[in-house]
Structure formats: structure tokens, C-alpha cells
Amino acid sequence: ASVGVQAKDIVDTAVGAGTFKTLATALTAAGLVDTLKGKGPFTVFAPTDAAFAKVPKATLDALLADKAKLTAVLTYHVVSGKVMAADVKSGSVKTVQGQAVAIDTKDGVKINNAKVVTADIETSNGVIHVIDAVLRVVLDDEDRQLRPPLAVGQSLDNLPQRQVIVGHHRLRRRD
């Protein structure tokens, strides 16, 4: 379904829709409201409140309390530029967070495993595509983007985990 251009920005459009309360709360907690009210343009894959309800409450509460992780998850839902549904092709696209999302256009449009349920909600600074699930981004011990890369010759002694993945090789620390 296509909706005409709105005079409101991405945040005001989402808040005005009434079905993105959890997203609005998360954007505020992460300090991303001003960014998404900025010039853009941005393409946002916006999970509805129903999509956030699929996330276990303890997981969501922990995420809302951790600004760095929350920012990583939310920016994983944003792509630079204005990408309308007609311009979407199967493949992958890099998100603002840094990792890529997979796009599948075989049966409607899917972003990773989330289905686009409403496309092309145009705003003054981009476009919103409503999705039915929160996109999962690799975080924590699997999280390579929130940890600084190892410098050449850096000791593994201070790392919190016992293994480090380098390329496709798994190195184990000897104690």
C-alpha cells in the first residue's frame, strides 16, 4: 500500500501512526530521535508494537537498558537514502549500523526474516517500510561491531572470551 508524502519527519510520522510506541520509546532511550528527525534521507524498516511484543520481555527490558546494544539494534533497521518499494531488489544492503540485511523479493518483500507489511510511507526526510518482526543483529559475544578490532600483536589475555574468530578461523587461547 502506498501512502502520499507526509509533511512530518520519520519520527513524527511513526508516533502519529500510534502503532510504533515501543519503537518511539526505544529511539528515545537510544538518543536517536534527533538523528531520525534530521535531514536524511533515511529508509527505516519499522517494527510495529506487535513485532516488539514477539521479543521476550526480559530481553526487551535488557536491551532498553543498554544504550550501546539498543543503538546497534535500531540502526540495523535503518538504511541511508530513500529506497522505495519499486526500487527494492533481492540481495543485501548495508545498514547504518554497519552490517547488511538480506532482502528477498520472491514472495512480497522480506528483510531478513521480517515481512514488509506496509511499504512506502513517505516522510519529509525519507521513507518507512513497516515490518512484522524486530530484525536480529549479532550482539554480545558474537558481536564484532561493538568491540574494537584486535591490533597486530595485541595480547588475547584481556579478552572476555576464550576464543577469537579471525576470518573463518577460530583461534583458541591457551591458558
Short mmCIF file of C-alpha atoms in Angstrom, two decimals:
data_model
loop_
_atom_site.label_atom_id
_atom_site.label_comp_id
_atom_site.label_asym_id
_atom_site.label_seq_id
_atom_site.Cartn_x
_atom_site.Cartn_y
_atom_site.Cartn_z
CA ALA A 1 0.00 0.00 0.00
CA SER A 2 1.36 3.38 -0.93
CA VAL A 3 0.71 6.48 1.14
CA GLY A 4 1.25 10.04 -0.11
CA VAL A 5 4.10 12.29 1.03
CA GLN A 6 3.74 13.48 4.60
CA ALA A 7 4.97 16.86 5.84
CA LYS A 8 6.14 15.11 9.03
CA ASP A 9 9.57 13.54 9.51
CA ILE A 10 10.13 9.82 10.18
CA VAL A 11 9.77 10.08 13.97
CA ASP A 12 6.63 12.24 13.95
CA THR A 13 5.04 10.05 11.27
CA ALA A 14 5.75 6.88 13.29
CA VAL A 15 4.50 8.42 16.55
CA GLY A 16 1.40 9.76 14.79
CA ALA A 17 0.54 6.29 13.45
CA GLY A 18 0.02 5.04 17.02
CA THR A 19 1.36 1.54 16.32
CA PHE A 20 5.05 2.29 16.98
CA LYS A 21 5.01 3.19 20.69
CA THR A 22 7.76 0.69 21.59
CA LEU A 23 9.90 1.88 18.67
CA ALA A 24 9.45 5.51 19.79
CA THR A 25 10.41 4.55 23.37
CA ALA A 26 13.49 2.72 22.08
CA LEU A 27 14.54 5.62 19.83
CA THR A 28 14.28 7.98 22.80
CA ALA A 29 16.26 5.63 25.08
CA ALA A 30 19.00 5.30 22.43
CA GLY A 31 19.15 9.04 21.79
CA LEU A 32 18.30 8.58 18.10
CA VAL A 33 15.21 10.81 17.88
CA ASP A 34 17.14 13.90 16.74
CA THR A 35 19.07 11.85 14.18
CA LEU A 36 15.88 10.48 12.60
CA LYS A 37 14.34 13.95 12.66
CA GLY A 38 17.40 15.17 10.73
CA LYS A 39 17.74 15.88 7.04
CA GLY A 40 18.25 12.29 5.90
CA PRO A 41 17.12 10.83 3.69
CA PHE A 42 16.65 7.57 5.57
CA THR A 43 14.87 4.32 4.86
CA VAL A 44 13.53 2.80 8.08
CA PHE A 45 12.29 -0.76 8.46
CA ALA A 46 9.94 -0.05 11.37
CA PRO A 47 8.77 -2.90 13.61
CA THR A 48 5.26 -2.39 14.98
CA ASP A 49 4.33 -2.75 18.65
CA ALA A 50 3.07 -6.25 17.75
CA ALA A 51 6.53 -7.08 16.35
CA PHE A 52 8.21 -5.88 19.55
CA ALA A 53 5.69 -7.95 21.56
CA LYS A 54 7.24 -11.10 20.00
CA VAL A 55 10.53 -10.28 21.76
CA PRO A 56 10.64 -11.78 25.29
CA LYS A 57 10.01 -9.03 27.87
CA ALA A 58 13.26 -9.71 29.76
CA THR A 59 15.23 -9.44 26.51
CA LEU A 60 13.50 -6.20 25.53
CA ASP A 61 13.95 -4.70 29.02
CA ALA A 62 17.67 -5.57 28.98
CA LEU A 63 18.03 -4.06 25.51
CA LEU A 64 16.28 -0.83 26.54
CA ALA A 65 18.69 -0.56 29.50
CA ASP A 66 21.82 -0.95 27.33
CA LYS A 67 22.20 2.13 25.12
CA ALA A 68 25.06 0.71 23.01
CA LYS A 69 23.22 -2.53 22.17
CA LEU A 70 19.94 -0.70 21.66
CA THR A 71 21.60 1.75 19.27
CA ALA A 72 23.12 -1.17 17.34
CA VAL A 73 19.75 -2.91 17.02
CA LEU A 74 17.88 0.25 15.99
CA THR A 75 20.46 1.44 13.46
CA TYR A 76 20.33 -2.08 11.96
CA HIS A 77 16.77 -1.11 10.92
CA VAL A 78 17.95 1.99 9.00
CA VAL A 79 19.49 2.36 5.54
CA SER A 80 20.95 5.62 4.23
CA GLY A 81 18.98 7.09 1.34
CA LYS A 82 15.35 6.84 0.33
CA VAL A 83 14.60 3.36 -1.02
CA MET A 84 11.05 2.96 -2.32
CA ALA A 85 9.44 -0.47 -2.75
CA ALA A 86 9.69 -0.21 -6.56
CA ASP A 87 13.49 0.17 -6.23
CA VAL A 88 13.97 -2.88 -3.99
CA LYS A 89 15.76 -5.89 -5.48
CA SER A 90 16.77 -9.19 -3.88
CA GLY A 91 20.27 -9.15 -2.41
CA SER A 92 21.80 -7.40 0.54
CA VAL A 93 22.13 -3.80 1.62
CA LYS A 94 24.35 -2.27 4.27
CA THR A 95 22.56 -0.68 7.22
CA VAL A 96 23.59 2.42 9.15
CA GLN A 97 24.72 0.02 11.91
CA GLY A 98 27.31 -1.45 9.52
CA GLN A 99 26.04 -4.97 8.95
CA ALA A 100 24.00 -5.87 5.89
CA VAL A 101 20.41 -7.09 5.81
CA ALA A 102 19.22 -9.69 3.30
CA ILE A 103 16.40 -8.64 1.02
CA ASP A 104 14.15 -11.23 -0.61
CA THR A 105 11.51 -10.15 -3.12
CA LYS A 106 10.23 -13.62 -4.14
CA ASP A 107 7.00 -13.61 -2.11
CA GLY A 108 6.36 -9.99 -1.26
CA VAL A 109 9.34 -8.29 0.38
CA LYS A 110 11.27 -9.72 3.32
CA ILE A 111 14.10 -8.06 5.20
CA ASN A 112 15.99 -10.97 6.77
CA ASN A 113 13.00 -12.92 8.16
CA ALA A 114 10.71 -9.92 8.66
CA LYS A 115 7.91 -9.38 6.17
CA VAL A 116 7.20 -5.85 4.91
CA VAL A 117 3.51 -5.43 5.72
CA THR A 118 3.15 -1.79 4.60
CA ALA A 119 5.58 -0.16 2.19
CA ASP A 120 6.33 3.38 1.06
CA ILE A 121 5.11 5.56 3.90
CA GLU A 122 6.81 8.70 2.64
CA THR A 123 8.02 11.33 5.10
CA SER A 124 9.77 14.67 4.78
CA ASN A 125 13.16 13.02 5.36
CA GLY A 126 12.79 9.52 3.93
CA VAL A 127 10.50 6.53 3.86
CA ILE A 128 9.16 3.97 6.32
CA HIS A 129 8.51 0.33 5.47
CA VAL A 130 6.54 -1.39 8.25
CA ILE A 131 7.81 -4.86 9.19
CA ASP A 132 6.25 -7.64 11.27
CA ALA A 133 9.34 -8.57 13.32
CA VAL A 134 12.31 -6.94 15.00
CA LEU A 135 15.43 -7.59 12.93
CA ARG A 136 18.03 -9.65 14.77
CA VAL A 137 21.53 -8.30 14.76
CA VAL A 138 24.59 -10.17 16.05
CA LEU A 139 25.36 -8.83 19.53
CA ASP A 140 27.35 -9.68 22.68
CA ASP A 141 29.92 -12.46 22.48
CA GLU A 142 29.15 -12.81 18.78
CA ASP A 143 29.25 -9.04 18.43
CA ARG A 144 32.10 -7.97 16.25
CA GLN A 145 30.89 -4.44 15.58
CA LEU A 146 30.69 -3.24 19.19
CA ARG A 147 34.20 -4.39 20.08
CA PRO A 148 37.29 -2.68 18.71
CA PRO A 149 39.32 -4.92 16.39
CA LEU A 150 42.48 -6.51 17.74
CA ALA A 151 45.65 -4.66 16.88
CA VAL A 152 48.51 -6.63 15.36
CA GLY A 153 50.42 -8.29 18.19
CA GLN A 154 47.77 -7.45 20.82
CA SER A 155 47.58 -9.97 23.64
CA LEU A 156 44.49 -12.13 23.94
CA ASP A 157 44.86 -12.19 27.76
CA ASN A 158 42.35 -9.39 28.41
CA LEU A 159 39.60 -10.69 26.16
CA PRO A 160 36.43 -11.82 27.97
CA GLN A 161 36.01 -14.90 25.81
CA ARG A 162 38.28 -17.89 25.29
CA GLN A 163 38.16 -17.83 21.51
CA VAL A 164 38.53 -15.26 18.80
CA ILE A 165 37.30 -15.66 15.26
CA VAL A 166 39.74 -14.37 12.66
CA GLY A 167 38.33 -14.57 9.17
CA HIS A 168 36.87 -18.06 9.02
CA HIS A 169 39.36 -19.50 11.53
CA ARG A 170 38.66 -19.96 15.20
CA LEU A 171 41.66 -19.34 17.46
CA ARG A 172 41.62 -20.63 20.99
CA ARG A 173 43.56 -19.00 23.78
CA ARG A 174 45.89 -21.29 25.68
CA ASP A 175 45.94 -20.81 29.44
#
